[in-house]
Coordinates of C-alpha atoms in Angstrom, one line a residue:
M179 CA -2.4 20.2 34.3
S180 CA -0.9 18.7 31.6
S181 CA -2.6 17.1 28.4
I182 CA -2.1 14.3 26.4
Q183 CA 0.8 14.6 23.9
E184 CA 0.6 12.3 21.0
P185 CA 3.8 11.7 18.8
I186 CA 3.8 12.5 15.5
R187 CA 3.8 9.9 12.8
I188 CA 6.9 9.9 10.4
I189 CA 6.3 7.4 7.5
L190 CA 9.2 5.6 5.8
P191 CA 10.0 3.2 3.3
N192 CA 10.6 -0.5 4.3
H193 CA 12.4 -2.2 1.6
F194 CA 12.0 -5.6 3.2
D195 CA 8.6 -6.1 2.2
G196 CA 7.7 -3.0 0.2
S197 CA 5.3 -1.3 2.8
T198 CA 6.4 1.5 5.5
V199 CA 8.1 1.9 9.0
N200 CA 7.2 4.5 11.5
A201 CA 9.3 6.8 13.4
W202 CA 7.6 8.9 16.2
L203 CA 8.8 12.7 16.5
F204 CA 7.9 14.3 19.9
V205 CA 8.6 18.4 19.5
E206 CA 8.6 19.7 23.0
P207 CA 10.0 20.4 25.1
E208 CA 12.9 18.9 23.1
P209 CA 12.8 17.3 19.6
I210 CA 13.1 13.3 20.4
L211 CA 12.7 10.7 17.3
V212 CA 11.5 7.1 18.6
D213 CA 13.0 4.6 16.1
C214 CA 14.4 6.1 12.8
G215 CA 14.3 3.5 9.7
M216 CA 16.9 2.0 7.7
L217 CA 19.6 3.3 6.1
T218 CA 18.7 4.1 2.3
E219 CA 18.7 7.2 0.4
D220 CA 14.9 7.3 0.3
S221 CA 14.2 6.6 3.8
W222 CA 16.9 9.5 4.9
N223 CA 15.1 11.6 2.6
A224 CA 11.4 10.8 4.1
L225 CA 13.1 11.0 7.8
V226 CA 14.3 14.7 6.6
R227 CA 11.1 15.8 5.1
G228 CA 9.0 14.7 8.3
I229 CA 11.0 16.6 10.5
R230 CA 11.0 19.7 8.3
Q231 CA 7.2 19.4 8.2
N232 CA 7.2 19.9 11.7
G233 CA 9.2 23.2 11.7
L234 CA 12.8 21.4 12.7
E235 CA 16.0 20.3 10.9
M236 CA 17.8 17.1 11.4
G237 CA 20.2 19.3 13.6
D238 CA 17.7 20.0 16.0
I239 CA 17.0 16.3 17.1
S240 CA 18.5 15.9 20.7
K241 CA 17.9 12.1 21.4
L242 CA 16.9 9.3 19.4
I243 CA 15.5 6.0 21.3
I244 CA 15.4 2.6 19.6
T245 CA 12.5 -0.1 20.4
H246 CA 14.6 -3.1 18.8
G247 CA 17.3 -4.5 16.9
H248 CA 16.0 -4.9 13.5
A249 CA 17.0 -2.5 10.5
D250 CA 14.2 -1.3 9.7
H251 CA 13.9 0.6 13.3
M252 CA 17.4 1.3 13.8
G253 CA 19.5 1.0 10.5
M254 CA 19.7 4.9 10.3
A255 CA 20.6 5.6 13.9
N256 CA 24.2 6.0 13.5
K257 CA 23.7 8.6 10.5
V258 CA 21.0 10.5 12.8
A259 CA 23.6 10.9 15.3
E260 CA 26.5 11.9 12.8
E261 CA 23.7 14.5 11.4
S262 CA 22.1 15.9 14.6
Q263 CA 25.0 14.9 17.0
C264 CA 22.1 13.5 19.4
E265 CA 22.3 10.9 21.9
V266 CA 21.1 7.6 20.7
W267 CA 19.5 5.9 23.8
I268 CA 19.0 2.1 23.3
P269 CA 17.6 -0.9 26.0
E270 CA 20.3 -2.9 27.7
Y271 CA 19.7 -6.1 25.5
L272 CA 20.8 -4.1 22.3
L273 CA 24.3 -2.8 23.2
D274 CA 26.2 -5.5 21.4
W275 CA 23.8 -4.9 18.4
A276 CA 24.6 -1.1 18.5
I277 CA 28.5 -1.6 18.6
D278 CA 29.3 -5.0 17.4
L279 CA 26.8 -5.0 14.8
G280 CA 28.7 -7.3 12.4
T281 CA 29.2 -10.1 14.6
Q282 CA 25.4 -9.9 15.7
L283 CA 24.7 -10.3 12.1
R284 CA 26.4 -13.1 11.6
Q285 CA 25.4 -14.9 14.6
R286 CA 21.6 -14.4 13.9
D287 CA 22.7 -15.6 10.1
R288 CA 23.9 -18.9 11.5
I289 CA 20.7 -19.5 13.7
Y290 CA 18.5 -18.8 10.6
R291 CA 21.0 -21.2 8.4
D292 CA 20.8 -23.7 11.0
V293 CA 17.0 -23.7 11.3
F294 CA 16.5 -23.6 7.5
N295 CA 19.0 -26.5 6.9
S296 CA 17.8 -28.8 9.4
H297 CA 14.2 -28.4 8.0
T298 CA 14.2 -27.8 4.3
D299 CA 16.2 -26.6 1.3
N300 CA 15.7 -24.3 -1.2
D301 CA 13.0 -26.2 -3.1
L302 CA 10.9 -24.7 -0.4
Y303 CA 11.9 -21.0 -0.9
Q304 CA 15.4 -19.1 -1.3
L305 CA 17.2 -18.3 2.2
E306 CA 18.8 -14.9 1.6
D307 CA 22.2 -13.8 2.7
Y308 CA 21.1 -11.8 5.8
S309 CA 24.1 -10.5 7.0
N310 CA 25.4 -9.1 4.0
M311 CA 22.1 -7.9 2.7
L312 CA 21.5 -6.1 6.4
L313 CA 25.0 -4.6 6.6
K314 CA 24.0 -2.5 3.6
V315 CA 21.0 -0.6 5.2
W316 CA 22.3 -0.9 8.9
E317 CA 25.3 0.9 10.6
P318 CA 26.8 0.3 14.0
I319 CA 26.6 3.2 16.3
S320 CA 29.6 5.3 17.3
K321 CA 29.9 4.5 21.1
D322 CA 30.1 8.1 22.4
R323 CA 26.6 8.6 21.2
L324 CA 25.3 5.7 23.3
R325 CA 23.4 5.6 26.2
V326 CA 22.1 2.5 27.4
F327 CA 18.9 2.3 29.7
D328 CA 17.5 -0.6 31.6
N329 CA 14.6 -2.8 30.5
D330 CA 12.5 -1.3 33.0
A331 CA 13.8 2.1 32.9
V332 CA 11.4 5.4 33.1
L333 CA 12.2 7.8 30.3
K334 CA 11.4 11.1 29.9
I335 CA 9.9 11.1 26.2
G336 CA 8.4 14.6 25.3
L337 CA 6.2 16.2 28.3
H338 CA 5.8 13.0 30.3
E339 CA 7.4 9.9 31.7
W340 CA 7.1 6.5 29.8
Q341 CA 7.6 3.2 31.7
T342 CA 9.9 0.6 29.7
F343 CA 8.5 -2.8 29.6
Y344 CA 10.7 -5.7 28.2
T345 CA 8.8 -7.3 25.3
P346 CA 10.7 -10.0 23.7
G347 CA 9.1 -12.5 21.0
H348 CA 9.6 -10.7 17.8
C349 CA 12.9 -9.5 18.8
I350 CA 15.0 -10.7 21.8
N351 CA 15.7 -7.1 22.9
Q352 CA 12.3 -5.4 22.2
V353 CA 11.1 -3.0 24.6
V354 CA 7.6 -0.7 24.7
F355 CA 7.0 2.4 26.1
Y356 CA 3.8 2.8 28.3
Q357 CA 2.9 6.4 29.3
P358 CA 0.2 5.2 32.2
E359 CA -1.6 8.7 32.8
Y360 CA -2.9 9.0 29.0
Q361 CA -2.8 5.0 28.7
Q362 CA -0.2 5.6 25.4
L363 CA 2.1 2.9 24.3
I364 CA 4.6 2.9 22.1
S365 CA 4.8 -0.5 20.8
G366 CA 7.7 -1.0 18.3
D367 CA 6.7 -4.1 16.6
M368 CA 4.9 -5.8 19.7
I369 CA 1.4 -4.5 18.9
L370 CA 0.7 -4.4 15.0
N371 CA -2.5 -4.8 12.9
R372 CA -1.0 -8.4 11.7
T373 CA 0.4 -10.8 14.2
P374 CA 4.3 -10.4 14.7
V375 CA 6.9 -12.7 13.3
P376 CA 8.5 -14.4 16.1
Y377 CA 11.9 -14.8 14.8
P378 CA 14.6 -17.2 15.8
D379 CA 17.3 -15.2 17.8
A380 CA 20.2 -16.3 20.2
G381 CA 19.3 -16.6 23.7
I382 CA 20.3 -13.9 26.4
G383 CA 23.3 -15.2 28.1
N384 CA 23.6 -18.4 25.7
D385 CA 24.3 -17.5 22.1
Q386 CA 24.5 -21.1 21.0
V387 CA 20.9 -21.9 21.4
R388 CA 18.1 -20.1 19.9
C389 CA 15.3 -18.5 22.1
Q390 CA 11.8 -19.8 22.5
S391 CA 10.3 -16.9 20.4
L392 CA 6.7 -17.9 20.5
R393 CA 6.7 -18.6 24.2
L394 CA 8.2 -15.1 24.7
L395 CA 6.1 -13.7 22.4
L396 CA 3.1 -15.0 24.3
N397 CA 4.4 -13.8 27.9
S398 CA 4.7 -10.5 26.4
Y399 CA 1.2 -10.6 25.2
K400 CA 0.2 -11.1 28.7
T401 CA 2.8 -8.4 29.9
I402 CA 0.8 -5.9 27.5
S403 CA -2.5 -7.2 28.3
K404 CA -2.3 -6.2 32.2
L405 CA -1.8 -2.4 30.9
K406 CA -4.7 -0.1 30.4
I407 CA -4.1 1.3 26.9
Q408 CA -6.3 3.6 24.8
H409 CA -3.6 5.1 22.1
V410 CA -1.1 2.5 20.5
Y411 CA 1.8 3.9 18.2
P412 CA 3.3 0.9 16.6
G413 CA 6.1 0.2 14.8
H414 CA 4.1 -0.1 11.4
F415 CA 0.6 0.9 9.9
E416 CA -1.8 3.5 11.4
I417 CA -2.3 4.5 15.2
M418 CA -4.6 2.5 17.0
G419 CA -7.0 2.6 20.1
C420 CA -7.4 -0.1 22.6
P421 CA -5.4 -3.1 21.7
E422 CA -7.5 -5.6 23.6
K423 CA -9.3 -7.1 21.0
L424 CA -6.7 -7.4 18.6
I425 CA -4.2 -9.0 20.9
Q426 CA -7.0 -11.7 21.8
K427 CA -7.6 -12.3 18.2
Q428 CA -4.0 -12.7 17.6
V429 CA -3.3 -14.9 20.6
N430 CA -6.7 -17.3 19.3
R431 CA -5.1 -17.5 16.2
I432 CA -1.5 -18.8 17.1
E433 CA -3.3 -21.1 19.9
L434 CA -5.3 -22.6 16.6
N435 CA -2.1 -23.0 14.6
I436 CA -0.5 -24.7 17.6
Q437 CA -3.5 -26.9 17.9
K438 CA -3.3 -27.8 13.9
C439 CA 0.3 -28.8 14.1
F440 CA -0.1 -31.0 17.1
A441 CA -3.0 -32.4 15.5
W442 CA -1.1 -33.3 12.4
I443 CA 2.0 -34.5 14.1
H444 CA -0.4 -37.1 16.2
E445 CA -2.2 -37.9 12.7
G446 CA 1.2 -39.1 11.3
I447 CA 2.6 -36.0 9.8
H448 CA 6.4 -35.5 10.7
D449 CA 8.0 -33.5 8.2
F450 CA 8.3 -29.8 8.3
E451 CA 7.7 -29.2 4.6
T452 CA 4.2 -30.9 4.8
I453 CA 3.5 -29.0 8.0
I454 CA 3.9 -25.8 6.8
Q455 CA 2.0 -26.2 3.3
K456 CA -0.8 -27.2 5.4
L457 CA -0.5 -24.7 7.8
Y458 CA 0.1 -21.8 5.0
P459 CA -0.9 -23.3 1.4
K460 CA 0.5 -21.4 -1.5
R461 CA 1.9 -18.6 1.3
I462 CA 5.3 -19.8 2.4
N463 CA 7.9 -16.7 2.8
D464 CA 10.2 -15.5 5.5
S465 CA 7.3 -14.6 7.9
T466 CA 5.2 -18.2 7.8
F467 CA 8.5 -20.1 7.7
F468 CA 9.4 -18.5 11.1
M469 CA 6.0 -18.7 12.5
T470 CA 5.9 -22.6 11.7
I471 CA 9.6 -23.0 13.4
A472 CA 8.6 -21.0 16.2
I473 CA 5.2 -23.3 16.8
L474 CA 7.2 -26.7 16.9
D475 CA 9.6 -25.0 18.8
F476 CA 7.1 -24.3 21.4
L477 CA 5.6 -27.8 21.0
V478 CA 9.0 -29.2 22.0
Y479 CA 9.4 -27.0 24.8
E480 CA 6.1 -28.0 26.1
K481 CA 7.0 -31.7 25.7
K482 CA 3.8 -32.1 23.7
V483 CA 6.2 -33.3 20.5
E484 CA 9.7 -34.6 20.2
S485 CA 12.2 -33.5 17.3
R486 CA 14.3 -36.4 15.9
I487 CA 16.9 -35.8 13.1
I488 CA 15.9 -38.2 10.2
N489 CA 18.4 -37.9 6.9
K490 CA 19.6 -34.7 8.4
K491 CA 16.4 -33.2 8.9
S492 CA 14.4 -32.1 11.8
T493 CA 11.1 -34.5 12.0
Y494 CA 8.2 -34.4 14.8
F495 CA 6.8 -37.2 16.5
P496 CA 3.9 -37.1 19.5
I497 CA 5.2 -37.7 22.5
R498 CA 2.6 -40.9 24.0
E499 CA -0.1 -39.5 26.3
S500 CA 0.5 -35.7 25.6
V501 CA -2.4 -33.2 25.6
L502 CA -2.1 -30.1 24.4
S503 CA -4.1 -27.2 26.8
S504 CA -4.7 -23.3 26.2
T505 CA -1.4 -21.4 26.2
S506 CA -3.6 -18.6 27.5

């Protein structure tokens, strides 16, 4: 009878926020990586060093599997494939990001700028040029290296089979991998020790409308909560045990912030800048900006508030007789 096989954590630098990102290495029966970091010299050196510390060379890697389309998780995928001649396995909604990266980044940049320009300006904080910045640390992947798997596929990773689950919210194309026998989860950025940011993305099948990222994230929490999990291998930070209490804590915090925004709007606060400054006093950055946008999008989607354009900015007003209930 086989026993649990834990992937080896390789810690890579994350230039976005000065923290780190995880790549996961399976040594047997064939060397497989899950995620690979962004395309920088120090990230590459850290990945090569981590592989060598486990008795392997980059050329030994036979397969690279990607969880989602963010540069810190797949920026180096093409370089890994070139150096090792490995296959790069990607979930179905990630294909356009793998082969037509420039177009996808410009589309995401457009969504970010539309959101930003309709809510605030550079007096709040500086919006970066995402597409040009990311193209410096992220390459498209050669088509001949790519293998696309379904969002519900069963993959052989290491010694065991892992079930794929589609878990959008943080990223529209994100998946996680679940090993039911040993209750293991490779979680990408779905389960982290801090709440994943529900970044806006173009909707699947309609790239002109941004997705309801917070609603998707809450639904993905429900998907994960149905699984029996004792070991979590996240995209960032340390290995974790059962995530049940962590998930509930994060969902409760999101629900509380939804309730706060709903109450403030009913009290007569209508502009985005006042709402975000009340929600995150002295802590305005990319993460808090997009979380606040996601909360307001959620309230509009649920028909609890309505959005009106006043002086070219989105403002928020209560819908008469609307009552906020739990998202759970």
